[in-house]
Tab-separated table of C-alpha atoms and ligand atoms in Angstrom:
chain	number	residue	atom	x	y	z
A	1	UNK	CA	-0.108	0.334	0.042
A	2	UNK	CA	1.710	3.378	-1.329
A	3	UNK	CA	0.390	5.033	2.066
A	4	UNK	CA	3.126	3.700	3.445
A	5	UNK	CA	5.995	5.522	3.133
A	6	UNK	CA	9.131	4.260	4.486
A	7	UNK	CA	11.191	7.224	5.405
A	8	UNK	CA	14.240	5.265	7.640
A	9	UNK	CA	14.481	1.393	5.923
A	10	UNK	CA	17.137	-0.719	6.644
A	11	UNK	CA	16.373	-3.643	5.824
A	12	UNK	CA	13.691	-3.493	8.496
A	13	UNK	CA	11.214	-6.665	7.531
A	14	UNK	CA	14.227	-9.411	7.230
A	15	UNK	CA	15.830	-7.558	9.986
A	16	UNK	CA	12.397	-7.761	12.209
A	17	UNK	CA	11.863	-11.644	11.874
A	18	UNK	CA	14.598	-12.674	12.646
A	19	UNK	CA	14.306	-12.827	16.611
A	20	UNK	CA	17.803	-13.593	18.216
A	21	UNK	CA	18.411	-14.491	21.695
A	22	UNK	CA	15.592	-15.678	22.810
A	23	UNK	CA	14.038	-18.795	23.917
A	24	UNK	CA	10.370	-19.473	22.656
A	25	UNK	CA	7.624	-20.920	24.981
A	26	UNK	CA	5.337	-23.032	22.379
A	27	UNK	CA	5.398	-26.050	20.268
A	28	UNK	CA	7.793	-25.412	18.152
A	29	UNK	CA	6.003	-26.584	15.058
A	30	UNK	CA	4.097	-23.600	15.135
A	31	UNK	CA	7.207	-21.698	16.038
A	32	UNK	CA	9.876	-22.927	13.181
A	33	UNK	CA	6.965	-21.402	10.392
A	34	UNK	CA	7.613	-17.592	12.106
A	35	UNK	CA	11.910	-18.388	10.973
A	36	UNK	CA	12.341	-16.698	7.413
A	37	UNK	CA	14.031	-19.459	5.383
A	38	UNK	CA	17.693	-19.862	5.420
A	39	UNK	CA	18.337	-17.441	8.297
A	40	UNK	CA	20.155	-20.214	11.010
A	41	UNK	CA	23.249	-21.417	10.155
A	42	UNK	CA	22.925	-24.933	12.337
A	43	UNK	CA	21.061	-26.880	14.622
A	44	UNK	CA	21.759	-28.178	17.804
A	45	UNK	CA	19.352	-30.377	18.801
A	46	UNK	CA	18.014	-32.665	21.178
A	47	UNK	CA	14.604	-33.944	20.221
A	48	UNK	CA	12.293	-35.732	22.442
A	49	UNK	CA	13.047	-39.536	22.928
A	50	UNK	CA	12.553	-42.576	21.532
A	51	UNK	CA	13.512	-45.434	24.089
A	52	UNK	CA	13.993	-48.912	23.589
A	53	UNK	CA	12.537	-51.096	26.635
A	54	UNK	CA	12.097	-54.939	27.532
A	55	UNK	CA	8.334	-54.504	26.983
A	56	UNK	CA	8.589	-52.227	23.543
A	57	UNK	CA	6.957	-49.294	24.634
A	58	UNK	CA	8.983	-45.949	25.410
A	59	UNK	CA	7.892	-46.243	29.082
A	60	UNK	CA	6.526	-49.804	29.114
A	61	UNK	CA	8.694	-51.546	31.902
A	62	UNK	CA	10.549	-48.737	33.602
A	63	UNK	CA	6.746	-46.287	33.620
A	64	UNK	CA	7.158	-46.800	37.192
A	65	UNK	CA	10.646	-45.292	37.975
A	66	UNK	CA	11.339	-42.268	38.944
A	67	UNK	CA	13.656	-41.538	36.036
A	68	UNK	CA	11.048	-42.293	33.534
A	69	UNK	CA	8.612	-41.159	34.870
A	70	UNK	CA	10.197	-37.806	34.705
A	71	UNK	CA	11.508	-37.750	31.463
A	72	UNK	CA	8.207	-39.840	29.729
A	73	UNK	CA	6.717	-36.729	28.893
A	74	UNK	CA	9.415	-36.287	26.114
A	75	UNK	CA	9.889	-39.321	25.203
A	76	UNK	CA	7.534	-39.907	22.405
A	77	UNK	CA	9.453	-39.014	19.792
A	78	UNK	CA	8.623	-35.897	17.301
A	79	UNK	CA	6.852	-35.016	14.018
A	80	UNK	CA	9.407	-35.488	10.712
A	81	UNK	CA	7.721	-31.944	10.155
A	82	UNK	CA	10.125	-30.533	12.466
A	83	UNK	CA	13.517	-32.050	10.827
A	84	UNK	CA	11.547	-30.624	6.976
A	85	UNK	CA	11.038	-27.672	8.467
A	86	UNK	CA	14.686	-27.300	9.896
A	87	UNK	CA	16.530	-28.002	6.800
A	88	UNK	CA	13.836	-24.813	5.413
A	89	UNK	CA	15.686	-23.096	8.277
A	90	UNK	CA	19.046	-23.804	7.475
A	91	UNK	CA	21.150	-22.333	5.112
A	92	UNK	CA	22.158	-25.147	3.936
A	93	UNK	CA	21.757	-28.629	5.528
A	94	UNK	CA	23.710	-28.726	8.930
A	95	UNK	CA	23.067	-29.945	12.055
A	96	UNK	CA	23.308	-32.036	15.195
A	97	UNK	CA	20.953	-34.390	16.342
A	98	UNK	CA	20.522	-36.437	19.871
A	99	UNK	CA	18.823	-39.134	20.310
A	100	UNK	CA	18.417	-42.543	21.100
A	101	UNK	CA	19.524	-45.705	18.810
A	102	UNK	CA	15.625	-45.962	19.115
A	103	UNK	CA	16.329	-43.058	16.850
A	104	UNK	CA	18.648	-43.145	14.746
A	105	UNK	CA	17.060	-44.544	11.440
A	106	UNK	CA	14.213	-42.352	11.802
A	107	UNK	CA	17.005	-39.182	11.614
A	108	UNK	CA	19.292	-40.954	8.787
A	109	UNK	CA	16.136	-42.401	6.034
A	110	UNK	CA	15.281	-38.416	6.310
A	111	UNK	CA	18.410	-36.666	5.429
A	112	UNK	CA	19.291	-39.619	3.245
A	113	UNK	CA	16.760	-38.617	0.570
A	114	UNK	CA	19.091	-35.601	0.020
A	115	UNK	CA	21.241	-36.098	-2.581
A	116	UNK	CA	24.572	-33.800	-1.444
A	117	UNK	CA	24.941	-33.817	2.716
A	118	UNK	CA	27.073	-36.093	4.394
A	119	UNK	CA	26.286	-38.127	7.454
A	120	UNK	CA	28.210	-38.650	10.830
A	121	UNK	CA	27.918	-40.571	13.693
A	122	UNK	CA	29.183	-38.965	16.624
A	123	UNK	CA	29.031	-40.585	20.410
A	124	UNK	CA	28.846	-40.049	24.061
A	125	UNK	CA	29.413	-42.643	26.128
A	126	UNK	CA	27.959	-41.665	29.986
A	127	UNK	CA	30.048	-43.068	32.581
A	128	UNK	CA	26.921	-43.246	35.200
A	129	UNK	CA	24.594	-44.937	33.727
A	130	UNK	CA	20.725	-45.731	35.795
A	131	UNK	CA	20.107	-48.314	36.882
A	132	UNK	CA	15.816	-49.081	36.876
A	133	UNK	CA	13.818	-51.899	37.841
A	134	UNK	CA	17.275	-53.842	37.699
A	135	UNK	CA	18.386	-53.200	34.403
A	136	UNK	CA	20.538	-51.056	33.490
A	137	UNK	CA	19.746	-47.620	31.067
A	138	UNK	CA	21.495	-47.120	27.464
A	139	UNK	CA	24.797	-45.593	28.969
A	140	UNK	CA	25.417	-44.615	25.164
A	141	UNK	CA	23.497	-41.862	23.822
A	142	UNK	CA	24.409	-40.780	19.718
A	143	UNK	CA	24.664	-38.058	17.244
A	144	UNK	CA	24.120	-37.858	13.789
A	145	UNK	CA	25.748	-34.550	12.382
A	146	UNK	CA	24.068	-33.946	8.698
A	147	UNK	CA	26.002	-31.879	6.710
A	148	UNK	CA	25.284	-30.452	3.300
A	149	UNK	CA	28.451	-31.829	1.170
A	150	UNK	CA	29.240	-27.578	0.228
A	151	UNK	CA	29.750	-26.890	3.322
A	152	UNK	CA	32.536	-29.782	4.358
A	153	UNK	CA	35.388	-26.462	4.385
A	154	UNK	CA	34.260	-24.950	6.991
A	155	UNK	CA	32.415	-27.683	9.226
A	156	UNK	CA	34.142	-29.729	11.029
A	157	UNK	CA	33.112	-33.343	10.329
A	158	UNK	CA	35.678	-35.159	12.423
A	159	UNK	CA	33.974	-37.881	14.914
A	160	UNK	CA	33.709	-37.282	17.959
A	161	UNK	CA	33.385	-40.065	20.788
A	162	UNK	CA	32.474	-38.493	24.239
A	163	UNK	CA	33.026	-39.746	27.438
A	164	UNK	CA	31.378	-38.040	30.618
A	165	UNK	CA	29.007	-38.223	32.939
A	166	UNK	CA	25.223	-36.738	33.075
A	167	UNK	CA	24.684	-33.931	34.963
A	168	UNK	CA	23.347	-34.707	37.809
A	169	UNK	CA	24.307	-31.664	39.719
A	170	UNK	CA	22.586	-29.619	37.155
A	171	UNK	CA	19.372	-31.925	36.792
A	172	UNK	CA	18.597	-31.563	41.058
A	173	UNK	CA	18.898	-27.666	39.837
A	174	UNK	CA	17.002	-27.263	37.516
A	175	UNK	CA	14.925	-30.035	37.499
A	176	UNK	CA	15.038	-30.999	34.261
A	177	UNK	CA	15.658	-35.094	33.601
A	178	UNK	CA	18.130	-34.744	29.976
A	179	UNK	CA	19.417	-31.500	30.577
A	180	UNK	CA	23.134	-32.010	28.864
A	181	UNK	CA	26.350	-31.087	29.348
A	182	UNK	CA	27.577	-27.329	28.191
A	183	UNK	CA	30.912	-28.923	27.166
A	184	UNK	CA	29.338	-31.060	24.749
A	185	UNK	CA	27.274	-28.987	23.592
A	186	UNK	CA	30.031	-26.161	23.217
A	187	UNK	CA	31.655	-28.592	20.935
A	188	UNK	CA	29.465	-29.644	18.394
A	189	UNK	CA	28.614	-25.774	18.510
A	190	UNK	CA	31.745	-25.027	17.741
A	191	UNK	CA	32.172	-28.078	14.865
A	192	UNK	CA	29.023	-26.420	12.835
A	193	UNK	CA	29.822	-22.952	12.868
A	194	UNK	CA	32.070	-20.411	13.543
A	195	UNK	CA	31.529	-17.402	15.834
A	196	UNK	CA	29.022	-14.727	15.101
A	197	UNK	CA	26.736	-17.485	13.748
A	198	UNK	CA	23.093	-18.398	14.726
A	199	UNK	CA	22.245	-21.429	16.363
A	200	UNK	CA	18.693	-22.546	16.524
A	201	UNK	CA	17.395	-25.700	18.792
A	202	UNK	CA	13.721	-25.790	19.062
A	203	UNK	CA	13.978	-28.222	21.668
A	204	UNK	CA	15.683	-27.127	23.779
A	205	UNK	CA	14.492	-27.864	27.509
A	206	UNK	CA	16.228	-25.613	30.214
A	207	UNK	CA	18.382	-24.229	26.776
A	208	UNK	CA	21.846	-25.789	27.623
A	209	UNK	CA	22.514	-25.096	23.527
A	210	UNK	CA	21.471	-21.467	23.678
A	211	UNK	CA	24.196	-20.945	27.387
A	212	UNK	CA	26.537	-22.698	24.953
A	213	UNK	CA	26.546	-20.958	22.349
A	214	UNK	CA	26.265	-17.762	24.196
A	215	UNK	CA	29.505	-19.405	25.688
A	216	UNK	CA	31.243	-19.195	22.602
A	217	UNK	CA	29.598	-16.347	20.717
A	218	UNK	CA	27.239	-17.170	18.700
A	219	UNK	CA	23.708	-16.988	18.719
A	220	UNK	CA	20.555	-18.397	19.108
A	221	UNK	CA	16.933	-18.964	18.997
A	222	UNK	CA	15.579	-21.753	21.707
A	223	UNK	CA	11.684	-22.981	21.548
A	224	UNK	CA	10.687	-25.213	24.215
A	225	UNK	CA	6.960	-26.321	24.998
A	226	UNK	CA	7.016	-25.999	28.746
A	227	UNK	CA	6.769	-23.319	30.657
A	228	UNK	CA	8.814	-24.211	33.311
A	229	UNK	CA	11.555	-24.940	31.647
A	230	UNK	CA	11.417	-21.770	29.516
A	231	UNK	CA	11.845	-19.889	32.776
A	232	UNK	CA	14.826	-21.709	33.368
A	233	UNK	CA	16.348	-21.063	30.112
A	234	UNK	CA	15.366	-17.617	30.343
A	235	UNK	CA	17.661	-17.963	34.689
A	236	UNK	CA	20.549	-19.798	32.642
A	237	UNK	CA	21.126	-17.278	30.252
A	238	UNK	CA	20.923	-14.370	33.271
A	239	UNK	CA	24.006	-17.215	34.720
A	240	UNK	CA	25.306	-17.227	32.050
A	241	UNK	CA	25.465	-13.607	30.876
A	242	UNK	CA	26.638	-12.516	33.838
A	243	UNK	CA	29.665	-14.884	34.235
A	244	UNK	CA	30.714	-13.221	30.799
A	245	UNK	CA	30.497	-10.211	31.752
A	246	UNK	CA	27.998	-9.220	29.555
A	247	UNK	CA	25.205	-6.159	30.057
A	248	UNK	CA	22.622	-6.972	26.882
A	249	UNK	CA	22.883	-9.423	24.093
A	250	UNK	CA	23.768	-8.308	20.856
A	251	UNK	CA	20.798	-7.853	18.131
A	252	UNK	CA	20.265	-6.701	14.515
A	253	UNK	CA	21.047	-3.498	13.221
A	254	UNK	CA	18.824	-0.588	14.214
A	255	UNK	CA	16.510	0.351	12.097
A	256	UNK	CA	12.346	1.611	11.859
A	257	UNK	CA	10.027	2.862	9.685
A	258	UNK	CA	8.230	6.001	9.555
A	259	UNK	CA	4.500	5.446	7.566
A	260	UNK	CA	2.581	8.967	6.693
A	261	UNK	CA	-1.141	8.513	7.227
A	262	UNK	CA	-4.369	7.574	8.614
A	263	UNK	CA	-3.188	4.131	11.667
A	264	UNK	CA	-5.870	1.927	10.762
A	265	UNK	CA	-4.723	1.786	6.833
A	266	UNK	CA	-1.284	1.278	7.909
A	267	UNK	CA	-1.143	-1.049	10.389
A	268	UNK	CA	-3.265	-3.315	7.644
A	269	UNK	CA	0.314	-2.758	5.707
A	270	UNK	CA	1.940	-3.894	8.219
A	271	UNK	CA	2.986	-7.559	8.647
A	272	UNK	CA	2.384	-10.638	10.945
A	273	UNK	CA	4.730	-10.713	13.911
A	274	UNK	CA	6.459	-7.665	11.825
A	275	UNK	CA	7.089	-5.847	15.454
A	276	UNK	CA	7.888	-6.915	18.714
A	277	UNK	CA	5.181	-4.887	21.468
A	278	UNK	CA	2.817	-2.045	20.070
A	279	UNK	CA	1.637	0.639	21.983
A	280	UNK	CA	-1.995	2.874	21.206
A	281	UNK	CA	-2.300	6.303	22.546
A	282	UNK	CA	-6.453	5.421	22.865
A	283	UNK	CA	-6.459	9.350	23.533
A	284	UNK	CA	-6.531	10.247	20.066
A	285	UNK	CA	-9.524	8.358	19.004
A	286	UNK	CA	-12.728	9.526	19.878
A	287	UNK	CA	-12.599	6.869	22.353
A	288	UNK	CA	-10.826	3.367	23.013
A	289	UNK	CA	-10.487	2.257	19.455
A	290	UNK	CA	-11.439	-1.758	20.034
A	291	UNK	CA	-11.348	-2.416	16.726
A	292	UNK	CA	-8.320	-1.009	15.984
A	293	UNK	CA	-6.910	-2.985	18.950
A	294	UNK	CA	-8.024	-6.333	18.348
A	295	UNK	CA	-6.328	-5.680	14.891
A	296	UNK	CA	-3.146	-5.056	16.080
A	297	UNK	CA	-3.831	-7.937	19.013
A	298	UNK	CA	-4.595	-10.471	14.916
A	299	UNK	CA	-0.474	-9.181	14.236
A	300	UNK	CA	0.988	-10.847	16.401
A	301	UNK	CA	1.214	-14.771	17.290
A	302	UNK	CA	1.770	-13.588	20.802
A	303	UNK	CA	0.070	-10.617	21.949
A	304	UNK	CA	1.216	-8.006	23.649
A	305	UNK	CA	0.502	-4.596	23.950
A	306	UNK	CA	0.622	-1.514	26.051
A	307	UNK	CA	-2.394	0.949	26.066
A	308	UNK	CA	-2.887	4.545	27.768
A	309	UNK	CA	-5.722	5.007	28.721
A	310	UNK	CA	-7.847	7.663	30.681
A	311	UNK	CA	-9.158	6.792	34.125
A	312	UNK	CA	-12.640	6.156	33.219
A	313	UNK	CA	-11.523	3.656	30.739
A	314	UNK	CA	-9.107	1.987	32.466
A	315	UNK	CA	-12.151	-0.239	33.709
A	316	UNK	CA	-14.038	-1.478	30.667
A	317	UNK	CA	-10.618	-1.934	29.070
A	318	UNK	CA	-9.355	-4.226	30.895
A	319	UNK	CA	-12.210	-6.325	32.053
A	320	UNK	CA	-12.674	-7.064	27.811
A	321	UNK	CA	-9.296	-8.392	26.928
A	322	UNK	CA	-9.136	-10.244	30.463
A	323	UNK	CA	-12.747	-11.938	29.282
A	324	UNK	CA	-10.190	-12.538	26.014
A	325	UNK	CA	-7.560	-14.670	28.340
A	326	UNK	CA	-4.916	-11.853	28.003
A	327	UNK	CA	-2.949	-11.446	31.633
A	328	UNK	CA	-3.917	-7.412	31.979
A	329	UNK	CA	-1.869	-5.434	34.482
A	330	UNK	CA	-1.708	-1.827	35.110
A	331	UNK	CA	1.718	-0.988	34.495
A	332	UNK	CA	2.311	2.948	34.276
A	333	UNK	CA	-0.629	6.061	36.538
A	334	UNK	CA	0.532	9.596	35.582
A	335	UNK	CA	-0.398	12.666	37.097
A	336	UNK	CA	-2.970	14.398	38.505
A	337	UNK	CA	-5.412	13.663	35.052
A	338	UNK	CA	-5.019	10.295	36.019
A	339	UNK	CA	-3.508	8.158	32.871
A	340	UNK	CA	-2.684	4.309	32.657
A	341	UNK	CA	-1.391	2.057	30.514
A	342	UNK	CA	-2.886	-0.578	30.234
A	343	UNK	CA	-0.711	-3.314	29.686
A	344	UNK	CA	-1.999	-7.338	27.551
A	345	UNK	CA	-0.316	-10.043	27.020
A	346	UNK	CA	-0.794	-13.197	26.383
A	347	UNK	CA	1.088	-16.113	27.424
A	348	UNK	CA	4.068	-17.567	24.898
A	349	UNK	CA	6.363	-15.237	24.620
A	350	UNK	CA	9.693	-14.990	26.939
A	351	UNK	CA	11.180	-11.679	27.198
A	352	UNK	CA	14.567	-11.529	29.065
A	353	UNK	CA	15.658	-8.863	31.445
A	354	UNK	CA	13.649	-6.084	32.376
A	355	UNK	CA	10.370	-6.622	31.218
A	356	UNK	CA	8.360	-6.695	34.503
A	357	UNK	CA	5.075	-5.359	35.575
A	358	UNK	CA	5.308	-3.937	38.297
A	359	UNK	CA	3.547	-0.605	39.072
A	360	UNK	CA	5.169	3.019	38.409
A	361	UNK	CA	3.945	6.339	39.128
A	362	UNK	CA	4.291	9.216	37.434
A	363	UNK	CA	4.273	13.150	37.950
A	364	UNK	CA	3.204	16.218	36.216
A	365	UNK	CA	5.669	16.937	35.067
A	366	UNK	CA	6.945	13.073	33.721
A	367	UNK	CA	9.354	12.055	36.496
A	368	UNK	CA	9.251	9.313	38.212
A	369	UNK	CA	6.666	9.788	41.533
A	370	UNK	CA	8.519	9.454	44.759
A	371	UNK	CA	7.495	9.722	48.040
A	372	UNK	CA	9.113	12.589	50.099
A	373	UNK	CA	12.147	10.858	51.547
A	374	UNK	CA	15.778	10.899	52.103
A	375	UNK	CA	16.336	8.526	50.768
A	376	UNK	CA	14.906	9.329	47.830
A	377	UNK	CA	16.400	7.319	45.084
A	378	UNK	CA	18.361	9.291	41.939
A	379	UNK	CA	17.271	9.839	38.716
A	380	UNK	CA	17.870	9.282	34.870
A	381	UNK	CA	17.139	12.356	33.572
A	382	UNK	CA	16.721	13.159	29.906
A	383	UNK	CA	14.849	15.788	27.572
A	384	UNK	CA	13.158	14.535	24.408
A	385	UNK	CA	15.502	15.968	21.564
A	386	UNK	CA	12.319	16.724	19.788
A	387	UNK	CA	10.016	19.800	19.761
A	388	UNK	CA	6.988	18.410	19.651
A	389	UNK	CA	4.299	18.371	21.901
A	390	UNK	CA	3.911	14.864	22.838
A	391	UNK	CA	1.013	13.467	24.563
A	392	UNK	CA	2.731	11.448	26.865
A	393	UNK	CA	5.441	12.617	28.640
A	394	UNK	CA	9.281	11.897	27.032
A	395	UNK	CA	9.869	10.018	30.258
A	396	UNK	CA	7.509	8.393	30.816
A	397	UNK	CA	7.396	6.845	27.421
A	398	UNK	CA	10.597	5.783	27.623
A	399	UNK	CA	10.972	3.876	30.887
A	400	UNK	CA	7.796	2.251	29.381
A	401	UNK	CA	9.396	1.265	25.627
A	402	UNK	CA	12.876	0.504	28.727
A	403	UNK	CA	11.135	-1.659	30.706
A	404	UNK	CA	8.568	-3.789	28.489
A	405	UNK	CA	10.568	-4.813	25.320
A	406	UNK	CA	14.337	-5.272	25.200
A	407	UNK	CA	17.656	-4.344	22.521
A	408	UNK	CA	16.447	-5.381	18.930
A	409	UNK	CA	12.617	-5.385	19.957
A	410	UNK	CA	10.517	-3.898	17.828
A	411	UNK	CA	8.070	-1.808	18.563
A	412	UNK	CA	5.072	-0.372	16.698
A	413	UNK	CA	3.616	3.220	17.263
A	414	UNK	CA	0.804	4.252	14.879
A	415	UNK	CA	0.193	7.607	16.261
A	416	UNK	CA	1.952	10.422	17.359
A	417	UNK	CA	4.760	12.804	16.305
A	418	UNK	CA	7.752	10.833	16.454
A	419	UNK	CA	7.884	10.313	20.392
A	420	UNK	CA	8.733	5.913	19.658
A	421	UNK	CA	11.096	6.869	17.052
A	422	UNK	CA	13.367	8.369	18.782
A	423	UNK	CA	13.033	7.005	21.863
A	424	UNK	CA	13.753	3.422	20.054
A	425	UNK	CA	16.227	5.583	18.014
A	426	UNK	CA	18.396	6.089	21.376
A	427	UNK	CA	17.818	2.475	23.667
A	428	UNK	CA	18.445	1.227	20.240
A	429	UNK	CA	15.043	-0.295	18.893
A	430	UNK	CA	13.801	-0.848	15.972
A	431	UNK	CA	10.309	0.924	15.641
A	432	UNK	CA	7.265	1.039	12.774
A	433	UNK	CA	5.288	4.810	13.141
A	434	UNK	CA	3.188	6.606	11.930
A	435	UNK	CA	2.704	9.892	11.787
A	436	UNK	CA	0.005	12.039	9.789
A	437	UNK	CA	0.783	14.909	8.528
A	438	UNK	CA	3.770	16.435	6.661
A	439	UNK	CA	4.734	18.480	9.732
A	440	UNK	CA	4.430	15.509	12.078
A	441	UNK	CA	6.576	13.384	9.232
A	442	UNK	CA	9.371	16.151	9.317
A	443	UNK	CA	8.923	16.597	12.640
A	444	UNK	CA	10.160	13.126	13.585
A	445	UNK	CA	12.712	13.077	11.117
A	446	UNK	CA	14.374	15.668	12.633
A	447	UNK	CA	14.059	13.724	15.861
A	448	UNK	CA	15.372	10.723	14.630
A	449	UNK	CA	18.698	12.677	13.041
A	450	UNK	CA	19.215	14.861	16.671
A	451	UNK	CA	18.762	11.166	18.294
A	452	UNK	CA	21.677	9.322	15.768
A	453	UNK	CA	23.487	12.265	16.359
A	454	UNK	CA	23.483	12.584	19.933
A	455	UNK	CA	24.265	8.328	20.020
A	456	UNK	CA	27.094	8.986	17.470
A	457	UNK	CA	25.998	7.523	14.814
A	458	UNK	CA	25.384	9.081	11.589
A	459	UNK	CA	23.338	11.677	11.234
A	460	UNK	CA	19.811	11.045	8.732
A	461	UNK	CA	19.899	13.297	5.988
A	462	UNK	CA	16.816	15.151	5.863
A	463	UNK	CA	16.084	16.036	2.215
A	464	UNK	CA	15.644	12.254	1.514
A	465	UNK	CA	12.686	12.581	4.058
A	466	UNK	CA	12.044	16.727	1.558
A	467	UNK	CA	12.524	14.665	-1.630
A	468	UNK	CA	10.150	12.067	-0.584
A	469	UNK	CA	7.403	13.982	-0.305
A	470	UNK	CA	7.532	15.716	-2.918
B	1	LIG	C1	16.049	-33.828	24.991
B	1	LIG	S1	15.016	-32.294	25.980
B	1	LIG	C2	15.890	-31.445	26.101
B	1	LIG	C3	16.668	-31.174	27.376
B	1	LIG	C4	18.228	-29.852	26.771
B	1	LIG	N1	18.756	-30.663	25.535
B	1	LIG	C5	18.625	-29.494	28.091
B	1	LIG	O1	20.394	-29.819	28.248
B	1	LIG	O2	17.916	-29.070	29.105
B	1	LIG	C6	14.021	-32.137	25.472
B	1	LIG	C7	13.162	-30.942	26.167
B	1	LIG	O3	12.172	-30.469	24.584
B	1	LIG	C8	10.880	-30.627	25.007
B	1	LIG	N2	9.622	-30.276	23.901
B	1	LIG	C9	9.524	-31.173	23.540
B	1	LIG	N3	7.706	-30.872	22.428
B	1	LIG	C10	8.336	-29.974	22.081
B	1	LIG	C11	7.875	-29.258	21.163
B	1	LIG	N4	6.515	-29.909	20.229
B	1	LIG	N5	7.981	-27.962	21.116
B	1	LIG	C12	8.954	-27.542	21.456
B	1	LIG	N6	9.470	-28.102	22.827
B	1	LIG	C13	9.258	-29.656	22.942
B	1	LIG	C14	10.610	-31.223	26.339
B	1	LIG	O4	9.701	-30.051	26.870
B	1	LIG	C15	11.813	-31.397	26.502
B	1	LIG	O5	12.307	-30.483	27.473
């Protein structure tokens, strides 16, 4: 649609969709569909097992032992469709797959249908195998490596035979029955990739793959079905970042788009999952724009929307969406007029770090409210570089963006004179913004330009905006 005129585009669509260094909670069969074709260097994964037992069933004669019961939910194997998606997502076929003896044929037969691949077998012999009901469980795990022959110069295919104990301590700490040793995962990741490459693990459990990827300078994407393990993954990433002295994970190049026109029409041109969070300023509409909010929600697999509302509408907005299964929090209150930000989200997406939903209060100058006390904290005050009279005070919006997103996230805010665009530029987020007229557009471009200059970046070329508008 023509009205979605991009004045600041740097490969946004491609960048916005590669949401690296995140763990997505949910069924990987659904999540993988959102990962672009050819965007991942290698898959290193430890999918649900299939175990041989004396009765020939997955859980069979061991079903009553603690261990088997603990891992029963991931001993059902998984659909071959996941492997098909992996082939699509990888730049070229390049992966290492942990499996039990019973699954070797599943992996090997699948990959043998591709002409140009080499298949290598690695093993991990555990020195502390489990004894279950008088029978030792198999002490060897297999790793099937599959690589497109054109990658043989860059990928290490030497067969490995690891001999080491299982991670009994970490299993207890993180409560996951099949946690993998970071040393082994790191070695495998190093075999198939270079620093800076993106590694995918569709069944990441407690994210041993992600942790190992960070340890050796790679990025990762993980999926995990169970909320409990997805949370552990998040915790482990924090611990690893702390250990490595990393403050924030690296993300894609910063960029954004500003569209000129009507918010509803512009929204139609935005693709599904092109953004991570939306901000809706309901005060610029006549009444709460429910149809518009619903359209925003329909554009997100894991909806996450912040709605700026007047006090009289808080209950209406919150209850309407609570009844639709949303988690809602009122996260910001501001000034004498009592405006509030209602934060809605559906469970699913895991955010790292700064995400939280505790309530913040601001006073009329947009500064955080502090009770009078000697212990009052010093607060960072940052001035906007814009001259536009924003509806929401700069500091209020800035803190909302910081608290609800992480570096590299894309924020959709289809109203206003560049407030969100300025904040995103200054805090390393991406943005999809809109302005209603030429005057706002100029103001917005000027703000982005100044914000970029503040960060020492290249200032935006104002002439391009003017030319664009002719
Ligand atoms: C063998 S475990 C992986 C353990 C992981 N390597 C670690 O070190 O923590 C397999 C994981 O896949 C998860 N899982 C099973 N089916 C899934 C699905 N359809 N989508 C995403 N995760 C799934 C299970 O919950 C389990 O945590």
